[in-house]
C-alpha positions as a printed Julia matrix, in Angstrom:
248×3 Matrix{Float64}:
   8.81   33.53  10.67
   7.79   32.86   6.92
  11.34   33.71   5.86
  12.75   31.35   8.34
  10.41   28.48   7.19
  11.26   28.93   3.5
  14.94   29.08   4.39
  14.62   25.68   6.23
  12.71   24.17   3.23
  15.29   25.37   0.91
  18.03   23.92   3.0
  16.07   20.64   3.21
  15.93   20.25  -0.59
  19.75   21.23  -0.9
  20.4    18.34   1.64
  18.48   15.96  -0.47
  20.73   16.88  -3.42
  23.87   16.48  -1.29
  22.86   13.02  -0.09
  23.38   11.51  -3.53
  26.59   13.4   -4.32
  29.98   11.57  -3.88
  28.52    8.24  -2.81
  30.42    6.19  -0.12
  31.92    2.84  -1.38
  29.57    0.01  -1.28
  31.92   -2.12   0.96
  31.32    0.28   3.85
  27.78    1.16   2.77
  26.52   -2.37   2.93
  27.42   -2.66   6.66
  25.86    0.7    7.4
  22.62   -0.37   5.62
  22.5    -3.67   7.49
  22.76   -1.83  10.82
  20.08    0.61   9.85
  17.65   -2.2    8.91
  18.24   -3.7   12.36
  17.78   -0.56  14.19
  14.84    1.04  12.16
  12.99   -1.98  10.74
  13.62   -5.01  12.83
  13.68   -3.01  16.12
  10.22   -1.56  15.31
   8.26   -4.78  14.56
   7.41   -5.52  18.23
   5.59   -2.16  18.83
   3.99   -2.07  15.46
   2.54   -5.77  15.91
   1.41   -4.96  19.45
  -0.43   -1.69  18.34
  -1.78   -3.09  15.12
  -3.37   -6.15  16.69
  -5.28   -4.34  19.56
  -6.26   -1.32  17.41
  -7.85   -3.75  14.86
  -9.65   -5.33  17.67
 -10.86   -2.05  18.97
 -12.13   -1.02  15.45
 -14.0    -4.29  15.1
 -15.68   -3.84  18.7
 -16.75   -0.27  18.2
 -18.29   -1.0   14.75
 -20.15   -4.0   16.22
 -21.4    -1.89  19.33
 -22.68    0.75  16.8
 -24.78   -1.72  14.6
 -27.97   -1.28  16.66
 -30.23   -1.75  13.62
 -31.04   -5.52  13.18
 -31.43   -4.87   9.39
 -27.7    -4.11   9.09
 -25.71   -7.3    8.32
 -22.96   -8.27  10.68
 -20.64   -8.59   7.72
 -20.12   -4.74   7.93
 -18.02   -5.44  11.01
 -15.21   -7.04   8.95
 -15.84   -4.58   6.12
 -15.41   -1.52   8.22
 -12.31   -3.06   9.97
 -10.67   -3.92   6.63
 -11.26   -0.51   5.19
 -10.08    1.3    8.25
  -6.89   -0.6    8.62
  -5.85   -0.75   4.92
  -6.74    2.76   3.96
  -5.72    4.82   7.04
  -4.63    3.02  10.19
  -1.81    0.93   9.01
  -0.06    3.4    6.57
  -0.78    6.64   8.24
  -1.26    5.93  11.95
   1.66    3.67  12.21
   3.75    6.17  10.29
   2.96    8.84  12.95
   4.01    6.23  15.79
   7.14    5.61  13.82
   7.88    9.25  13.55
   8.12    9.3   17.35
  10.22    6.08  17.52
  12.32    5.89  14.49
  12.4     9.73  13.89
  13.49   10.57  17.24
  16.12    7.84  17.3
  17.58    9.18  13.89
  17.5    12.91  15.14
  19.11   12.21  18.32
  21.82    9.83  16.82
  22.95   12.24  14.13
  22.49   15.18  16.56
  24.86   13.66  18.97
  27.3    13.08  16.16
  27.1    16.82  15.42
  27.56   17.75  19.1
  30.59   15.5   19.53
  32.08   16.75  16.29
  32.03   13.27  14.62
  30.44   14.72  11.63
  33.13   17.3   11.29
  35.75   14.54  11.43
  33.95   12.87   8.62
  34.06   15.94   6.58
  37.8    16.38   7.31
  38.47   12.98   6.04
  36.89   13.7    2.69
  33.76   11.74   3.34
  30.32   13.11   2.11
  28.77   12.96   5.7
  25.22   13.36   4.4
  25.58   10.36   2.16
  27.37    8.35   4.79
  24.66    9.05   7.44
  21.47    9.49   5.7
  21.53    7.44   2.45
  21.68    4.08   4.46
  18.63    5.07   6.34
  16.69    5.81   3.09
  17.78    2.27   1.78
  16.87    0.55   5.04
  13.41    2.26   5.01
  12.71    0.84   1.52
  11.72   -2.14   3.61
   9.22   -0.15   5.37
   6.19   -1.61   3.25
   7.06   -4.93   4.86
   6.37   -3.28   8.33
   3.03   -1.87   7.01
   1.96   -5.17   5.45
   2.46   -6.81   8.76
   0.47   -4.08  10.42
  -2.38   -4.73   8.01
  -2.35   -8.47   8.61
  -2.32   -8.04  12.44
  -4.93   -5.33  12.43
  -7.52   -7.43  10.51
  -6.42  -10.49  12.59
  -7.07   -8.65  15.75
 -10.48   -7.57  14.45
 -11.26  -11.12  13.66
 -10.26  -12.35  17.07
 -12.18   -9.58  18.92
 -15.33   -9.94  16.78
 -15.51  -13.79  16.62
 -14.34  -14.63  20.21
 -16.28  -11.74  21.62
 -19.44  -13.22  20.18
 -20.1   -10.14  18.02
 -20.18  -12.09  14.81
 -19.56  -15.47  13.38
 -16.32  -16.52  11.6
 -18.12  -17.01   8.34
 -19.77  -13.55   8.41
 -16.5   -11.95   9.22
 -14.6   -13.59   6.29
 -17.51  -12.75   4.0
 -17.38   -9.18   5.23
 -13.58   -9.2    4.34
 -14.43  -10.23   0.85
 -17.29   -7.96   0.25
 -16.57   -5.04  -2.4
 -12.77   -5.58  -2.1
 -10.87   -3.14  -4.24
  -7.33   -4.22  -4.99
  -6.15   -0.76  -5.87
  -6.67    0.14  -2.06
  -3.66   -2.08  -1.32
  -1.61   -0.35  -3.98
  -2.72    3.08  -2.67
  -1.63    2.07   0.77
   1.81    1.04  -0.36
   2.34    4.25  -2.42
   1.61    6.18   0.7
   3.91    4.15   2.64
   6.87    4.52   0.36
   6.29    8.36   0.56
   6.15    8.19   4.32
   9.31    6.1    4.41
  11.19    8.77   2.61
   9.84   11.51   4.89
  10.67    9.3    8.01
  14.26    8.95   6.68
  15.05   12.54   5.67
  13.27   15.02   7.94
  14.44   13.56  11.21
  18.0    13.47   9.52
  17.69   17.06   8.55
  16.84   18.22  12.03
  19.71   16.18  13.61
  22.28   17.16  11.05
  21.74   20.91  11.13
  21.1    21.2   15.0
  23.31   23.61  16.93
  24.17   23.59  20.63
  24.81   20.8   23.21
  22.99   17.88  24.71
  19.9    19.83  25.64
  19.44   20.82  22.04
  19.64   17.24  20.86
  16.48   16.63  22.9
  14.78   19.75  21.52
  15.69   18.84  18.0
  14.07   15.4   18.48
  10.87   16.84  19.58
  10.77   19.39  16.69
  11.61   16.45  14.16
   8.73   14.51  15.56
   6.25   17.46  15.2
   7.34   18.27  11.67
   7.49   14.68  10.42
   4.03   14.08  11.77
   2.77   17.4   10.02
   4.29   16.42   6.59
   3.06   12.78   6.89
  -0.64   14.07   7.5
  -0.29   16.63   4.75
   1.01   14.21   2.32
  -1.81   11.8    3.27
  -4.37   14.42   2.39
  -2.6    15.15  -0.96
  -2.07   11.49  -1.91
  -5.66   10.62  -1.13
  -6.99   13.5   -3.25
  -4.77   12.34  -6.16
  -5.25    8.74  -5.92
  -8.79    8.18  -4.7
 -11.02   11.08  -5.56
 -10.3    10.81  -9.2
């Protein structure tokens, strides 16, 4: 089993090298990138906005309900909401959701091309199929921080709406809590994580789709395996980056 995992890891890094070899002409690549932006970024905004708004509200409500001591200021509701959304919820939790939505889409689309021998046809025509299929996804997901920025804003806004209109705190107290002990580096930390996750979201699902074998049934299995491994690597990188960037 260990040998199989090491083989897969080695094949993954070889794939990364091949992606940047023999690039496709920019005339064709531009259209591919725009299509991937539409599929992977624009198509994900709705679900990200919906989840972020309501999770932010839930964090604010749960924080407020646990403030049973009257000596603890209500500004802590906004503080806890801000910290939860910026540090973990927006970059990491949303990325795991995107591993299911975007990752499965990437794996199934490339896997279907493998099954129907479209990838073989690209190779016969002398096209670097990895560059043609995967590189546009990497470029498109460079816009992923925009998705996470939207998630941060809507998460905090959802917390504001739930706390203020649920009579859990006043608007002034919530805004004061948002400004309390704010560390700008936390925003940078979140976006560094986001860029790493974007690369993972583009490459690991592509790997599982590109190297899958079998028929239509195996495409579904590859999508499931892709989601699991993408989520595992995201959580592992979350731990490593947190140790490197915040614990020093």
